[in-house]
Amino acid sequence: MSALAQGETVTPQRQAAAADAGKAAHRRLTRWIWAGRAILAVAVVGGWQWFTEEGWVDKFFFGQPSEIWNSLVKLFTEGTAFGTIWENLWVTMQEAILGFLLGTLVGVVLGILLGSNKYLSAVVGPYIRIVNSIPRIVLGSIFIVAFGLGVFPKVLLAAVLVFFVVFFNAFQGVREVDQNLVANVRVLGATPVQVAIHVTIPSAMTWIIASLHTAFGFAIIGALVAEVLGAQQGVGLIISQAQGTFDPNTVFACMVIIAVITLGAEYLISLLEHSVLKWRPPNRSESQAI
Amino acid sequence: MSKESTDKGVAANVAIDARSTERPHAMGATHQHRPPGETGANAGIGISGLTKRYLTPKGETFTAITDVTLSVEPGQFCSIVGPTGCGKSTTLAQVSGLERPSEGSVRVGGHTVEGVTKGVSYMFQADALFPWKSVLNNVMMGPVLLGTPKREATLLARDWLRRVGLAGFEDRYPHQLSGGMRKRVAMAAALINNPRILLMDEPFGALDVQTKAIMQNELLTLWEELRPSVLFITHDLDEAVALSDRVVVMTSSPGTVKDVFDIDLPRPRGDVQQIRHEERFLELQGRIWESLKDEVTRAYARTAGEAA
Ligand SMILES: Nc1ncnc2c1ncn2[C@@H]1O[C@H](COP(=O)(O)OP(=O)(O)OP(=O)(O)O)[C@@H](O)[C@H]1O
Ligand SMILES: [Mg+2]
């Protein structure tokens, strides 16, 4: 390319050739990356299978990939003691999604409110920090004692976990709003509500959406843990049941199912991120991210 | 689009003139939407005894400006020059109503400013476009916040983007524009509400010389058409003299008015590139620099002393 800059005539052919070469190099790199990924997966899973097969690692405690696969098949064909896997999955997802929505909603609203009101944030701030520092998983026990074995306590625990992630991000996002933009919109005659709509919320959105990735993971954790603590249905119950019967393979199978779902949710959140934040200049670390 | 080729300054000026011939038509359209100002007439600015003190983080008070008194006649173009940190932006913030003066008062069109006033537009020193809004939506903000129906606001914004030479860039986001283009968008956004008062804080400070000249000509044409009263901050004395009816020199911090120069160059000024070679221009510019020089040295000595 430097030769082009030195005033030589740039023919369209040469440009096209350069572009083709670049594309080919990129394709080669992509192929190598995928090859590396495949090798890594084969090494880990194959190694696991081999070690347990040879008896160097006890498959009674650590499971075995082939057995995990069998458990998966069994979960989907024969179902569980608490109904089909789909029913259980649906219950868990329902809890996680409801908890996610509830926690996000409350987190965003409170975060924006406290972020834009100095007095409120000064009053409530220390308490939120205190609550944040206690191990919130323990709240699950309290919720189950208080609300029984139904769906509601699970939703609540998921929501609590989600809330703090989203809240702190929304709060910080509001704090980071460019005061020039606030001044600009105020000069144009905006009311406080209009300032929030046109400046504060769009500006905090970057932070909020970034937090949603982590938040969905927390929602799943909340739902599962609450189910392990006590439930009538759900993936968490299957896990705790498998634990009781010394069946690590089913536990791993459940983990695989949950991982697939979380990856799917992650993908949806990325789509949302792209459509809501399409105004953002592409940043370098993102465009090079894997 | 061709307007971005800044090295063709002359060609761009011709383009501006060509556009000005079709103005009467566009003007009619604008005024249907919004008669000039809310009170019907252009308003002047009267600043008297204006003092602003800030509370520093350490809890001390810091006097940014003290006893600033100046007036801008209706429809007049007034520039403020002064050393950096002397309180020019502070003065403008008080006029806009975004901040409250510690002492003294600002009157706009005969009414004391208490809070944000209708009919005042402000072009900020820092880039203040909304990064999440497209160029069109940025320009539309003014009318939309005044309650203009969306369709009408869109038409108006398109018209203004055409006037500042950005037709075709409606759907871009600010980060996809050059610095000069962003300034044009800000100018369209400031003028779209047909303000009685236009406050501009170093609007062309960060631009290259050629783009700056184009923008100055553009501003003059638009100003002559709408005739708002302008308070214009700049560090560029050429710019101040070429554009203004009056130039106010401020002292070093805490700022106050040192001198006021009336610029009697005839209007319309024409090309700002040409006018700066005229004898009267050079004379005025020299006198203003005489007045400003001491303040700049003093301000510099002070900050340098503080740093040591
Ligand atoms: N909110 C604030 N709190 C405390 N001090 C402030 C505040 N705003 C401005 N100042 C101080 O007031 C003084 C004047 O600031 P101002 O921004 O008006 O200067 P300026 O004349 O516009 O300078 P420049 O030409 O560099 O833009 C500066 O010393 C600045 O530190
Ligand atoms: Mg300033």
XYZ file of C-alpha atoms and ligand atoms in Angstrom:
630
model
C 0.000 0.000 0.000
C 2.884 2.364 0.707
C 3.872 2.117 -2.931
C 0.466 3.490 -3.856
C 1.046 6.531 -1.718
C 4.184 7.454 -3.617
C 2.291 8.853 -6.540
C 2.299 5.801 -8.781
C -0.793 5.468 -10.853
C -3.420 3.566 -8.965
C -5.219 1.319 -11.379
C -8.528 -0.211 -10.381
C -7.008 -3.639 -10.989
C -4.279 -3.027 -8.444
C -6.778 -1.810 -5.892
C -8.930 -4.867 -6.458
C -5.894 -7.115 -6.173
C -4.942 -5.514 -2.861
C -8.474 -5.941 -1.563
C -8.505 -9.597 -2.647
C -5.198 -10.270 -0.953
C -6.526 -8.713 2.242
C -9.647 -10.833 2.126
C -7.698 -14.009 1.516
C -5.416 -13.271 4.462
C -8.458 -12.677 6.630
C -10.043 -15.973 5.531
C -6.836 -17.833 6.323
C -6.733 -16.312 9.789
C -10.366 -17.250 10.434
C -9.672 -20.840 9.380
C -6.729 -21.091 11.759
C -8.779 -19.702 14.626
C -11.503 -22.289 14.094
C -8.977 -25.063 13.755
C -7.441 -24.003 17.074
C -10.831 -23.951 18.747
C -11.703 -27.441 17.484
C -8.377 -28.855 18.638
C -8.823 -27.326 22.079
C -12.327 -28.795 22.456
C -11.228 -32.232 21.295
C -8.258 -32.137 23.652
C -10.312 -31.197 26.707
C -13.314 -33.461 26.114
C -11.216 -36.297 24.694
C -8.739 -36.017 27.554
C -11.546 -36.145 30.048
C -13.020 -39.233 28.387
C -9.622 -40.907 28.193
C -8.591 -40.188 31.799
C -11.869 -41.469 33.214
C -11.788 -44.459 30.849
C -8.310 -45.414 32.078
C -9.423 -44.891 35.646
C -6.843 -42.177 36.405
C -9.772 -39.990 37.327
C -12.768 -41.552 39.048
C -15.786 -41.215 36.797
C -18.026 -41.889 39.765
C -17.218 -38.407 41.045
C -16.298 -36.503 37.910
C -18.566 -37.988 35.287
C -17.576 -38.916 31.780
C -18.367 -37.142 28.498
C -19.976 -40.213 26.919
C -22.084 -40.769 30.030
C -23.052 -37.092 30.079
C -24.233 -37.482 26.515
C -26.279 -40.516 27.523
C -27.794 -38.557 30.410
C -28.674 -35.753 28.028
C -30.379 -38.180 25.673
C -32.189 -39.746 28.583
C -33.329 -36.372 29.896
C -34.863 -35.515 26.553
C -36.332 -38.912 25.730
C -37.416 -40.360 29.047
C -37.809 -37.143 31.026
C -37.353 -36.920 34.780
C -39.217 -37.817 37.946
C -40.806 -34.344 37.806
C -42.115 -34.374 34.244
C -40.390 -33.883 30.906
C -37.194 -31.874 30.667
C -39.088 -29.297 28.621
C -41.567 -28.687 31.432
C -38.749 -28.270 33.936
C -36.764 -26.088 31.592
C -39.791 -23.931 30.980
C -40.279 -23.434 34.734
C -36.658 -22.424 35.233
C -36.661 -20.120 32.231
C -39.875 -18.519 33.359
C -38.353 -17.775 36.755
C -35.123 -16.496 35.259
C -36.797 -14.293 32.651
C -39.360 -12.841 35.043
C -36.616 -12.220 37.600
C -34.453 -10.664 34.902
C -37.221 -8.326 33.767
C -38.247 -7.364 37.278
C -34.689 -6.784 38.454
C -33.794 -4.816 35.332
C -36.878 -2.644 35.556
C -36.408 -1.787 39.212
C -32.653 -1.400 38.753
C -32.999 1.000 35.830
C -35.726 3.100 37.443
C -33.991 3.370 40.821
C -30.589 3.826 39.226
C -31.795 6.728 37.105
C -33.768 8.267 39.965
C -30.911 8.113 42.456
C -28.360 9.044 39.814
C -30.164 12.246 38.945
C -31.128 13.230 42.474
C -28.230 14.119 44.763
C -30.329 14.189 47.929
C -31.960 10.815 47.352
C -28.677 9.177 46.481
C -27.023 10.635 49.591
C -29.829 9.250 51.790
C -30.290 5.822 50.218
C -26.735 5.249 48.954
C -25.184 3.799 52.121
C -28.037 1.325 52.593
C -27.742 0.046 49.069
C -24.042 -0.465 49.630
C -24.757 -2.375 52.849
C -27.317 -4.638 51.193
C -24.932 -5.153 48.306
C -22.206 -6.362 50.646
C -24.255 -9.129 52.257
C -24.241 -12.516 50.519
C -27.564 -12.245 48.722
C -27.810 -15.919 47.822
C -28.778 -16.491 51.446
C -31.883 -14.417 50.822
C -33.080 -17.413 48.794
C -33.637 -19.389 52.000
C -35.661 -16.559 53.466
C -37.781 -16.185 50.337
C -38.558 -19.905 50.270
C -39.495 -19.906 53.942
C -41.674 -16.865 53.381
C -43.264 -17.657 50.017
C -43.219 -21.449 49.766
C -41.964 -23.726 47.011
C -43.681 -22.026 44.068
C -42.265 -19.887 41.299
C -42.435 -16.567 43.126
C -39.475 -16.902 45.547
C -37.256 -17.962 42.615
C -38.281 -14.939 40.609
C -37.533 -12.806 43.627
C -34.042 -14.193 44.162
C -33.204 -13.850 40.478
C -34.538 -10.276 40.540
C -32.451 -9.365 43.583
C -29.267 -10.625 41.950
C -30.070 -8.827 38.703
C -31.093 -5.633 40.439
C -27.710 -4.804 41.903
C -25.820 -5.327 38.676
C -28.214 -3.165 36.680
C -28.722 -0.594 39.396
C -25.052 0.268 39.828
C -24.582 0.549 36.099
C -27.627 2.744 35.567
C -26.545 4.914 38.490
C -23.047 5.310 37.146
C -24.371 5.894 33.653
C -26.479 8.798 34.830
C -23.556 10.243 36.738
C -21.396 10.186 33.632
C -23.855 12.159 31.503
C -22.137 14.964 29.654
C -23.265 18.141 31.435
C -22.797 20.080 28.204
C -25.579 18.068 26.633
C -27.829 18.669 29.611
C -27.154 22.401 29.361
C -27.811 22.292 25.631
C -31.175 20.608 25.939
C -32.160 22.863 28.839
C -31.433 25.988 26.817
C -33.746 24.605 24.165
C -36.468 24.679 26.789
C -36.624 21.057 27.937
C -38.514 20.145 31.103
C -36.802 17.782 33.585
C -38.715 14.863 32.068
C -37.568 15.845 28.588
C -33.987 16.113 29.830
C -34.306 12.535 31.055
C -35.832 11.300 27.796
C -33.476 13.048 25.417
C -30.202 13.014 27.338
C -29.992 11.111 30.610
C -31.584 7.842 29.537
C -29.953 7.500 26.111
C -26.628 8.322 27.663
C -27.041 5.839 30.530
C -28.232 3.218 28.050
C -24.660 2.330 27.106
C -23.967 1.366 30.681
C -27.284 -0.359 31.282
C -27.057 -2.571 28.223
C -23.493 -3.508 29.048
C -24.743 -4.710 32.427
C -27.504 -6.864 30.898
C -24.992 -9.428 29.674
C -23.873 -10.174 33.216
C -27.353 -9.682 34.579
C -28.912 -12.529 32.601
C -26.305 -14.919 33.923
C -27.213 -13.806 37.432
C -30.909 -14.354 36.741
C -30.213 -17.991 35.816
C -28.015 -18.439 38.886
C -30.736 -17.003 41.113
C -33.425 -19.260 39.694
C -31.248 -22.396 39.874
C -30.017 -21.774 43.403
C -33.510 -21.099 44.664
C -34.673 -24.328 43.021
C -31.847 -26.266 44.627
C -32.894 -24.799 47.975
C -36.451 -26.043 47.532
C -38.792 -26.518 44.585
C -41.406 -28.760 43.024
C -40.107 -28.458 39.478
C -37.204 -26.971 37.575
C -33.688 -27.697 36.391
C -32.338 -26.803 39.829
C -34.456 -29.549 41.334
C -33.150 -32.071 38.801
C -29.623 -31.038 39.733
C -30.179 -31.421 43.473
C -31.916 -34.763 42.872
C -28.968 -35.990 40.804
C -26.626 -34.821 43.529
C -28.626 -36.886 46.031
C -28.265 -40.040 43.916
C -24.538 -39.533 43.192
C -25.149 -38.909 39.512
C -22.621 -36.301 38.325
C -23.458 -37.001 34.682
C -26.976 -35.592 34.999
C -25.605 -32.543 36.803
C -23.215 -31.956 33.915
C -26.019 -32.553 31.420
C -28.088 -29.848 33.118
C -25.079 -27.554 33.022
C -24.779 -28.074 29.276
C -28.464 -27.264 28.748
C -28.239 -24.101 30.837
C -25.055 -23.023 29.076
C -26.719 -23.341 25.677
C -29.656 -21.254 26.858
C -27.434 -18.584 28.384
C -25.447 -18.332 25.162
C -28.709 -17.878 23.267
C -29.820 -15.131 25.628
C -26.420 -13.498 25.324
C -26.855 -13.458 21.570
C -30.289 -11.825 21.845
C -28.889 -9.182 24.186
C -26.099 -8.481 21.711
C -28.716 -7.960 18.995
C -30.536 -5.529 21.263
C -27.266 -3.781 22.002
C -26.511 -3.333 18.323
C -29.916 -1.925 17.508
C -30.132 0.426 20.491
C -26.532 1.602 20.385
C -26.123 1.859 16.630
C -25.137 5.501 17.027
C -21.950 4.554 18.818
C -18.687 4.791 16.923
C -17.282 1.286 16.579
C -14.498 1.090 19.127
C -11.319 -0.689 18.372
C -11.394 -3.230 21.172
C -14.901 -4.227 20.132
C -14.225 -4.636 16.448
C -11.236 -6.798 17.241
C -13.006 -8.744 19.930
C -13.441 -12.472 19.538
C -20.693 17.529 -0.031
C -18.319 19.430 -2.239
C -18.295 22.086 0.477
C -15.961 19.970 2.539
C -13.125 20.625 0.158
C -11.960 23.538 2.220
C -9.090 24.484 -0.071
C -11.687 25.760 -2.512
C -12.804 28.524 -0.215
C -13.745 30.872 -3.027
C -15.884 28.340 -4.798
C -17.685 27.641 -1.543
C -18.395 31.324 -1.044
C -19.929 31.511 -4.457
C -22.091 28.581 -3.524
C -23.278 30.414 -0.439
C -24.184 33.456 -2.473
C -26.035 31.294 -4.942
C -28.045 29.880 -2.114
C -28.857 33.284 -0.721
C -30.750 34.173 -3.904
C -33.358 31.562 -3.111
C -33.732 32.722 0.475
C -36.954 34.774 0.247
C -38.849 31.624 -0.566
C -37.251 29.674 2.275
C -37.772 32.559 4.665
C -41.468 32.603 4.002
C -41.629 28.945 4.893
C -39.740 29.507 8.123
C -41.819 32.363 9.317
C -45.010 30.472 8.874
C -43.759 28.156 11.565
C -42.366 30.698 13.898
C -42.565 34.479 13.916
C -39.229 35.994 14.980
C -39.009 35.876 18.728
C -41.918 35.465 21.069
C -42.428 39.177 21.603
C -42.433 39.886 17.900
C -39.374 42.133 17.860
C -35.687 41.512 18.211
C -34.443 42.112 21.712
C -31.267 43.583 23.057
C -29.169 42.391 25.961
C -28.451 44.558 28.982
C -25.892 43.309 31.473
C -25.360 45.427 34.555
C -23.083 44.901 37.524
C -22.855 41.201 36.797
C -20.749 39.288 39.312
C -20.398 35.533 39.558
C -18.708 33.671 42.367
C -18.159 29.926 42.362
C -17.633 27.666 45.322
C -14.432 25.719 44.764
C -14.220 22.104 45.924
C -12.097 23.302 48.855
C -14.994 25.430 50.035
C -13.483 28.786 49.089
C -15.284 31.256 46.886
C -13.751 32.089 43.559
C -14.784 35.235 41.731
C -14.977 34.448 38.039
C -16.347 37.789 36.845
C -16.919 41.011 38.698
C -19.119 43.984 37.851
C -19.513 43.287 34.142
C -21.627 45.943 32.479
C -22.287 45.975 28.776
C -25.172 46.211 26.386
C -25.988 44.738 23.019
C -28.514 46.666 20.948
C -31.297 44.725 19.256
C -29.945 43.061 16.160
C -26.359 43.969 16.992
C -23.381 41.661 16.631
C -21.176 41.987 19.693
C -17.942 40.096 20.314
C -16.177 39.507 23.601
C -12.439 39.005 23.647
C -10.256 38.449 26.656
C -7.472 36.287 28.021
C -8.220 32.656 28.723
C -9.978 32.020 32.012
C -11.171 35.615 32.358
C -14.812 34.622 32.552
C -16.169 34.916 29.018
C -17.993 31.606 29.132
C -19.196 32.463 32.621
C -20.727 35.694 31.321
C -22.532 33.811 28.586
C -23.855 31.219 31.032
C -25.441 34.021 33.069
C -27.048 35.542 29.984
C -28.456 32.174 28.909
C -30.164 31.756 32.278
C -28.474 28.403 32.870
C -26.746 29.905 35.895
C -27.851 32.557 38.344
C -25.680 35.640 38.855
C -24.261 36.222 42.338
C -24.857 39.937 41.911
C -26.180 42.218 39.221
C -28.651 41.343 36.544
C -29.093 40.445 32.918
C -31.991 41.814 30.937
C -33.101 40.374 27.637
C -35.670 42.336 25.693
C -36.474 44.403 28.778
C -37.141 41.392 31.018
C -34.759 40.282 33.737
C -33.377 36.820 33.016
C -34.495 34.309 35.619
C -33.825 30.873 34.292
C -33.814 29.708 30.724
C -35.469 32.246 28.450
C -37.397 31.587 25.276
C -35.837 32.861 22.094
C -32.260 32.402 23.299
C -29.984 30.006 21.428
C -26.599 28.928 22.665
C -23.706 27.412 20.736
C -21.419 25.912 23.325
C -17.665 25.999 23.482
C -17.529 22.222 23.721
C -19.152 19.936 21.185
C -22.759 19.612 22.358
C -24.441 17.517 19.667
C -26.363 14.513 20.905
C -24.267 11.540 19.795
C -27.270 9.167 19.812
C -29.338 11.326 17.488
C -28.902 11.566 13.764
C -27.949 14.907 12.254
C -31.580 15.541 11.327
C -32.835 14.745 14.827
C -30.141 16.924 16.347
C -31.283 19.915 14.337
C -34.929 19.078 15.025
C -34.504 19.216 18.792
C -35.277 22.925 19.070
C -38.674 22.892 17.333
C -39.613 19.530 18.864
C -39.049 20.822 22.377
C -41.176 23.847 21.529
C -43.996 21.491 20.627
C -43.820 21.777 16.836
C -45.451 18.763 15.142
C -42.900 16.223 14.023
C -43.613 16.516 10.302
C -43.259 20.256 10.321
C -40.110 20.065 12.438
C -38.608 17.592 9.975
C -39.257 19.891 7.035
C -37.787 22.804 8.902
C -34.694 20.838 9.903
C -34.138 19.636 6.337
C -34.383 23.205 5.137
C -31.820 24.332 7.673
C -29.436 21.521 6.879
C -29.632 22.585 3.247
C -28.857 26.158 4.247
C -25.694 25.186 6.085
C -24.671 22.990 3.169
C -25.331 19.601 4.737
C -28.167 18.320 2.570
C -27.715 14.579 2.205
C -26.168 14.114 5.628
C -29.473 13.874 7.501
C -29.094 10.251 8.552
C -25.506 10.370 9.721
C -24.542 10.311 13.351
C -22.305 13.064 14.752
C -19.278 10.769 15.045
C -19.487 10.225 11.303
C -18.970 13.920 10.546
C -15.848 16.051 10.374
C -15.276 18.760 12.972
C -16.349 21.483 10.556
C -19.531 19.630 9.647
C -20.388 19.179 13.314
C -20.085 22.932 13.783
C -22.476 23.471 10.909
C -24.983 21.127 12.479
C -24.634 23.009 15.757
C -25.166 26.273 13.893
C -28.303 24.977 12.185
C -29.572 23.684 15.524
C -28.935 27.071 17.127
C -30.609 29.076 14.365
C -33.588 26.867 13.564
C -35.736 28.387 16.297
C -35.123 31.820 14.808
C -33.696 33.155 18.073
C -33.849 36.758 19.209
C -30.598 36.232 21.075
C -27.748 34.120 19.796
C -24.960 33.233 22.206
C -21.857 31.752 20.626
C -18.891 30.550 22.641
C -15.823 30.231 20.416
C -17.898 28.472 17.777
C -15.102 28.268 15.214
C -12.212 27.987 17.647
C -11.158 24.485 16.690
C -11.458 24.846 12.921
C -8.750 25.217 10.313
C -8.317 28.648 8.762
C -10.129 27.936 5.496
C -13.137 26.238 7.038
C -13.286 28.994 9.586
C -13.507 31.642 6.870
C -16.291 29.759 5.133
C -18.209 29.373 8.359
C -17.784 33.058 9.211
C -19.208 34.100 5.867
C -22.022 31.666 6.317
C -22.786 32.984 9.776
C -22.786 36.586 8.523
C -25.239 35.786 5.742
C -27.580 33.979 8.101
C -27.280 36.702 10.700
C -28.082 39.425 8.186
C -31.154 37.478 7.250
C -32.514 36.723 10.737
C -30.952 39.610 12.613
C -30.733 38.177 16.129
C -28.663 40.027 18.713
C -25.406 38.114 18.939
C -22.963 37.752 21.792
C -19.920 36.093 20.284
C -16.861 34.928 22.188
C -13.587 34.515 20.365
C -9.842 34.619 20.804
C -9.361 35.640 17.192
C -9.234 39.430 16.864
C -9.549 39.277 13.066
C -12.728 37.324 13.507
C -14.043 39.708 16.149
C -13.458 42.808 14.021
C -14.635 41.267 10.761
C -17.952 40.086 12.132
C -18.928 42.542 14.851
C -20.553 45.914 15.357
C -18.988 46.102 18.777
C -16.014 44.426 20.436
C -15.755 44.181 24.209
C -12.354 43.574 25.776
C -12.339 41.902 29.169
C -9.611 42.110 31.786
C -7.775 39.119 33.156
C -9.447 37.130 35.927
C -11.636 38.125 37.698
C -12.950 39.492 34.448
C -14.640 42.812 33.960
C -15.153 45.046 30.960
C -11.986 46.912 30.081
C -12.769 48.606 26.782
C -15.574 48.729 24.267
C -14.827 49.361 20.598
C -17.501 50.213 18.074
C -16.635 48.805 14.672
C -17.761 51.234 12.007
C -16.914 49.122 8.984
C -19.826 49.295 6.550
C -22.345 46.483 6.221
C -22.793 44.157 4.516
C -19.194 43.255 5.170
C -18.851 40.857 2.270
C -16.011 38.380 2.320
C -14.191 38.232 5.661
C -11.049 37.196 3.805
C -11.061 40.452 1.832
C -12.000 42.799 4.603
C -9.013 42.013 6.741
C -6.746 43.885 4.345
C -8.627 47.159 4.605
C -6.924 50.036 6.344
C -9.712 50.797 8.818
C -9.871 47.113 9.759
C -6.174 46.990 10.542
C -6.373 50.173 12.562
C -9.247 48.888 14.722
C -7.645 45.528 15.111
C -4.414 47.201 16.237
C -6.188 49.280 18.848
C -8.028 46.279 20.252
C -4.818 44.302 20.433
C -3.168 47.225 22.327
C -5.946 46.984 24.869
C -5.901 43.204 25.113
C -2.133 42.693 25.165
C -1.535 43.719 28.782
C -4.363 41.502 29.993
C -3.080 38.472 28.171
C 0.410 38.945 29.583
C -1.005 39.445 33.054
C -3.214 36.364 32.841
C -0.326 34.309 31.574
C 2.006 35.532 34.312
C -0.632 34.678 36.923
C -1.291 31.105 35.830
C 2.424 30.532 35.328
C 3.017 31.861 38.852
C 0.340 29.585 40.266
C 1.865 26.586 38.615
C 5.320 27.355 40.031
N -18.514 25.792 37.809
C -17.372 26.404 38.177
N -16.870 26.229 39.416
C -15.734 26.830 39.791
N -15.007 27.635 39.005
C -15.437 27.855 37.755
C -16.645 27.247 37.269
N -16.814 27.639 35.981
C -15.781 28.445 35.693
N -14.950 28.595 36.755
C -13.726 29.417 36.800
O -14.063 30.692 36.365
C -13.022 31.232 35.568
C -13.610 31.707 34.267
O -13.990 30.573 33.505
P -14.572 30.706 32.042
O -14.893 29.353 31.558
O -15.677 31.693 32.046
O -13.325 31.294 31.246
P -13.236 31.745 29.717
O -12.981 33.190 29.711
O -14.407 31.254 28.976
O -11.926 30.985 29.271
P -11.596 30.341 27.844
O -11.300 31.475 26.934
O -10.367 29.528 28.097
O -12.772 29.540 27.433
C -11.978 30.158 35.412
O -10.897 30.452 36.265
C -12.658 28.902 35.854
O -11.748 28.084 36.530
Mg -14.734 29.738 27.623
